[in-house]
Amino acid sequence: MNVEKISVALDKETLRRLQRRAEDEGVSRSRLIQMAVSEYLAEFTGEDEEVFGILNLVYEEDGSDEITSVEHQHEASIISTLHVHVNEKLCMEAIAVKGKRRELERLARRLSAINKVKKAKLLVSLEV
């Protein structure tokens, strides 16, 4: 493997968490960073490929009308939704999705832009 050394600046807390995670995984910090960067970069390949995945959404309950409106605009991409009440103020949804990666990423960004949304994360599980 042809490798080039680089330098990375991290705050102390992030470095501590990285070290602990590397120890838990049984790998070096360098290897853990390589794995993370590879996974991150893989998210940007194959934008026109048909994929299946899960869109994880956490939001304040009073934002549900706007979220539902966006979901209805993308109903061709949404297979199923699991809705959970985390507490009296927060909801979580696991939305099974299919479609072109680019379209699903656009859906995740649209949902993430809604003020009451705390988190919108797309996990691509399968490329078809």
PDB file of N, CA and C in Angstrom, residues 23-65:
ATOM      1  N   GLU A  23      -8.543   2.058  20.674  1.00  0.00           N
ATOM      2  CA  GLU A  23      -8.263   0.969  21.616  1.00  0.00           C
ATOM      3  C   GLU A  23      -9.410  -0.039  21.638  1.00  0.00           C
ATOM      4  N   ASP A  24     -10.650   0.463  21.638  1.00  0.00           N
ATOM      5  CA  ASP A  24     -11.816  -0.430  21.628  1.00  0.00           C
ATOM      6  C   ASP A  24     -11.860  -1.285  20.361  1.00  0.00           C
ATOM      7  N   GLU A  25     -11.456  -0.708  19.236  1.00  0.00           N
ATOM      8  CA  GLU A  25     -11.468  -1.417  17.952  1.00  0.00           C
ATOM      9  C   GLU A  25     -10.230  -2.287  17.760  1.00  0.00           C
ATOM     10  N   GLY A  26      -9.190  -2.047  18.574  1.00  0.00           N
ATOM     11  CA  GLY A  26      -7.953  -2.805  18.439  1.00  0.00           C
ATOM     12  C   GLY A  26      -7.126  -2.397  17.234  1.00  0.00           C
ATOM     13  N   VAL A  27      -7.211  -1.118  16.869  1.00  0.00           N
ATOM     14  CA  VAL A  27      -6.449  -0.597  15.732  1.00  0.00           C
ATOM     15  C   VAL A  27      -5.710   0.664  16.158  1.00  0.00           C
ATOM     16  N   SER A  28      -4.793   1.106  15.312  1.00  0.00           N
ATOM     17  CA  SER A  28      -4.072   2.347  15.598  1.00  0.00           C
ATOM     18  C   SER A  28      -4.968   3.547  15.281  1.00  0.00           C
ATOM     19  N   ARG A  29      -4.588   4.704  15.791  1.00  0.00           N
ATOM     20  CA  ARG A  29      -5.332   5.923  15.464  1.00  0.00           C
ATOM     21  C   ARG A  29      -5.273   6.187  13.969  1.00  0.00           C
ATOM     22  N   SER A  30      -4.114   5.962  13.362  1.00  0.00           N
ATOM     23  CA  SER A  30      -3.975   6.168  11.916  1.00  0.00           C
ATOM     24  C   SER A  30      -4.948   5.291  11.142  1.00  0.00           C
ATOM     25  N   ARG A  31      -5.037   4.028  11.526  1.00  0.00           N
ATOM     26  CA  ARG A  31      -5.941   3.105  10.829  1.00  0.00           C
ATOM     27  C   ARG A  31      -7.391   3.522  11.020  1.00  0.00           C
ATOM     28  N   LEU A  32      -7.739   3.963  12.216  1.00  0.00           N
ATOM     29  CA  LEU A  32      -9.104   4.403  12.476  1.00  0.00           C
ATOM     30  C   LEU A  32      -9.448   5.618  11.609  1.00  0.00           C
ATOM     31  N   ILE A  33      -8.520   6.551  11.482  1.00  0.00           N
ATOM     32  CA  ILE A  33      -8.738   7.730  10.636  1.00  0.00           C
ATOM     33  C   ILE A  33      -8.854   7.308   9.175  1.00  0.00           C
ATOM     34  N   GLN A  34      -8.005   6.368   8.716  1.00  0.00           N
ATOM     35  CA  GLN A  34      -8.097   5.862   7.342  1.00  0.00           C
ATOM     36  C   GLN A  34      -9.480   5.270   7.081  1.00  0.00           C
ATOM     37  N   MET A  35      -9.969   4.476   8.022  1.00  0.00           N
ATOM     38  CA  MET A  35     -11.281   3.842   7.873  1.00  0.00           C
ATOM     39  C   MET A  35     -12.391   4.895   7.800  1.00  0.00           C
ATOM     40  N   ALA A  36     -12.308   5.896   8.663  1.00  0.00           N
ATOM     41  CA  ALA A  36     -13.335   6.936   8.699  1.00  0.00           C
ATOM     42  C   ALA A  36     -13.336   7.759   7.413  1.00  0.00           C
ATOM     43  N   VAL A  37     -12.157   8.116   6.932  1.00  0.00           N
ATOM     44  CA  VAL A  37     -12.061   8.906   5.701  1.00  0.00           C
ATOM     45  C   VAL A  37     -12.564   8.091   4.510  1.00  0.00           C
ATOM     46  N   SER A  38     -12.204   6.813   4.446  1.00  0.00           N
ATOM     47  CA  SER A  38     -12.669   5.952   3.349  1.00  0.00           C
ATOM     48  C   SER A  38     -14.186   5.847   3.343  1.00  0.00           C
ATOM     49  N   GLU A  39     -14.774   5.657   4.511  1.00  0.00           N
ATOM     50  CA  GLU A  39     -16.232   5.564   4.607  1.00  0.00           C
ATOM     51  C   GLU A  39     -16.889   6.878   4.207  1.00  0.00           C
ATOM     52  N   TYR A  40     -16.319   7.994   4.652  1.00  0.00           N
ATOM     53  CA  TYR A  40     -16.851   9.311   4.307  1.00  0.00           C
ATOM     54  C   TYR A  40     -16.811   9.536   2.797  1.00  0.00           C
ATOM     55  N   LEU A  41     -15.674   9.238   2.173  1.00  0.00           N
ATOM     56  CA  LEU A  41     -15.536   9.459   0.735  1.00  0.00           C
ATOM     57  C   LEU A  41     -16.436   8.536  -0.080  1.00  0.00           C
ATOM     58  N   ALA A  42     -16.707   7.347   0.423  1.00  0.00           N
ATOM     59  CA  ALA A  42     -17.585   6.403  -0.278  1.00  0.00           C
ATOM     60  C   ALA A  42     -19.001   6.949  -0.409  1.00  0.00           C
ATOM     61  N   GLU A  43     -19.381   7.857   0.480  1.00  0.00           N
ATOM     62  CA  GLU A  43     -20.715   8.448   0.426  1.00  0.00           C
ATOM     63  C   GLU A  43     -20.912   9.311  -0.807  1.00  0.00           C
ATOM     64  N   PHE A  44     -19.825   9.715  -1.459  1.00  0.00           N
ATOM     65  CA  PHE A  44     -19.921  10.637  -2.585  1.00  0.00           C
ATOM     66  C   PHE A  44     -19.718   9.960  -3.931  1.00  0.00           C
ATOM     67  N   THR A  45     -19.706   8.648  -3.961  1.00  0.00           N
ATOM     68  CA  THR A  45     -19.560   7.932  -5.223  1.00  0.00           C
ATOM     69  C   THR A  45     -20.912   7.401  -5.654  1.00  0.00           C
ATOM     70  N   GLY A  46     -21.093   7.256  -6.943  1.00  0.00           N
ATOM     71  CA  GLY A  46     -22.308   6.652  -7.469  1.00  0.00           C
ATOM     72  C   GLY A  46     -23.578   7.429  -7.208  1.00  0.00           C
ATOM     73  N   GLU A  47     -23.561   8.754  -7.430  1.00  0.00           N
ATOM     74  CA  GLU A  47     -24.739   9.574  -7.143  1.00  0.00           C
ATOM     75  C   GLU A  47     -25.962   9.189  -7.969  1.00  0.00           C
ATOM     76  N   ASP A  48     -25.743   8.586  -9.149  1.00  0.00           N
ATOM     77  CA  ASP A  48     -26.862   8.216 -10.014  1.00  0.00           C
ATOM     78  C   ASP A  48     -27.273   6.755  -9.859  1.00  0.00           C
ATOM     79  N   GLU A  49     -26.663   6.047  -8.921  1.00  0.00           N
ATOM     80  CA  GLU A  49     -27.011   4.649  -8.688  1.00  0.00           C
ATOM     81  C   GLU A  49     -28.292   4.541  -7.869  1.00  0.00           C
ATOM     82  N   GLU A  50     -29.049   3.490  -8.139  1.00  0.00           N
ATOM     83  CA  GLU A  50     -30.251   3.183  -7.361  1.00  0.00           C
ATOM     84  C   GLU A  50     -29.807   2.548  -6.048  1.00  0.00           C
ATOM     85  N   VAL A  51     -30.292   3.074  -4.937  1.00  0.00           N
ATOM     86  CA  VAL A  51     -29.883   2.581  -3.622  1.00  0.00           C
ATOM     87  C   VAL A  51     -31.100   2.410  -2.715  1.00  0.00           C
ATOM     88  N   PHE A  52     -30.902   1.616  -1.684  1.00  0.00           N
ATOM     89  CA  PHE A  52     -31.864   1.473  -0.595  1.00  0.00           C
ATOM     90  C   PHE A  52     -31.166   1.935   0.672  1.00  0.00           C
ATOM     91  N   GLY A  53     -31.906   2.513   1.585  1.00  0.00           N
ATOM     92  CA  GLY A  53     -31.288   2.949   2.823  1.00  0.00           C
ATOM     93  C   GLY A  53     -32.312   3.322   3.878  1.00  0.00           C
ATOM     94  N   ILE A  54     -31.780   3.871   4.938  1.00  0.00           N
ATOM     95  CA  ILE A  54     -32.590   4.354   6.053  1.00  0.00           C
ATOM     96  C   ILE A  54     -32.235   5.818   6.291  1.00  0.00           C
ATOM     97  N   LEU A  55     -33.255   6.635   6.389  1.00  0.00           N
ATOM     98  CA  LEU A  55     -33.076   8.035   6.745  1.00  0.00           C
ATOM     99  C   LEU A  55     -33.520   8.175   8.192  1.00  0.00           C
ATOM    100  N   ASN A  56     -32.579   8.491   9.070  1.00  0.00           N
ATOM    101  CA  ASN A  56     -32.866   8.646  10.495  1.00  0.00           C
ATOM    102  C   ASN A  56     -33.147  10.117  10.759  1.00  0.00           C
ATOM    103  N   LEU A  57     -34.247  10.389  11.419  1.00  0.00           N
ATOM    104  CA  LEU A  57     -34.688  11.754  11.646  1.00  0.00           C
ATOM    105  C   LEU A  57     -35.054  11.934  13.113  1.00  0.00           C
ATOM    106  N   VAL A  58     -34.515  12.970  13.747  1.00  0.00           N
ATOM    107  CA  VAL A  58     -34.888  13.333  15.116  1.00  0.00           C
ATOM    108  C   VAL A  58     -35.363  14.778  15.060  1.00  0.00           C
ATOM    109  N   TYR A  59     -36.547  15.028  15.623  1.00  0.00           N
ATOM    110  CA  TYR A  59     -37.103  16.370  15.519  1.00  0.00           C
ATOM    111  C   TYR A  59     -38.037  16.678  16.685  1.00  0.00           C
ATOM    112  N   GLU A  60     -38.263  17.980  16.872  1.00  0.00           N
ATOM    113  CA  GLU A  60     -39.218  18.435  17.874  1.00  0.00           C
ATOM    114  C   GLU A  60     -40.624  18.155  17.345  1.00  0.00           C
ATOM    115  N   GLU A  61     -41.474  17.665  18.223  1.00  0.00           N
ATOM    116  CA  GLU A  61     -42.807  17.208  17.811  1.00  0.00           C
ATOM    117  C   GLU A  61     -43.599  18.273  17.059  1.00  0.00           C
ATOM    118  N   ASP A  62     -43.456  19.535  17.438  1.00  0.00           N
ATOM    119  CA  ASP A  62     -44.239  20.581  16.781  1.00  0.00           C
ATOM    120  C   ASP A  62     -43.740  20.916  15.376  1.00  0.00           C
ATOM    121  N   GLY A  63     -42.734  20.219  14.882  1.00  0.00           N
ATOM    122  CA  GLY A  63     -42.263  20.403  13.510  1.00  0.00           C
ATOM    123  C   GLY A  63     -42.796  19.355  12.556  1.00  0.00           C
ATOM    124  N   SER A  64     -43.693  18.501  13.035  1.00  0.00           N
ATOM    125  CA  SER A  64     -44.130  17.353  12.239  1.00  0.00           C
ATOM    126  C   SER A  64     -44.915  17.737  10.983  1.00  0.00           C
ATOM    127  N   ASP A  65     -45.667  18.834  11.003  1.00  0.00           N
ATOM    128  CA  ASP A  65     -46.447  19.216   9.817  1.00  0.00           C
ATOM    129  C   ASP A  65     -45.538  19.526   8.631  1.00  0.00           C
TER     130      ASP A  65
END
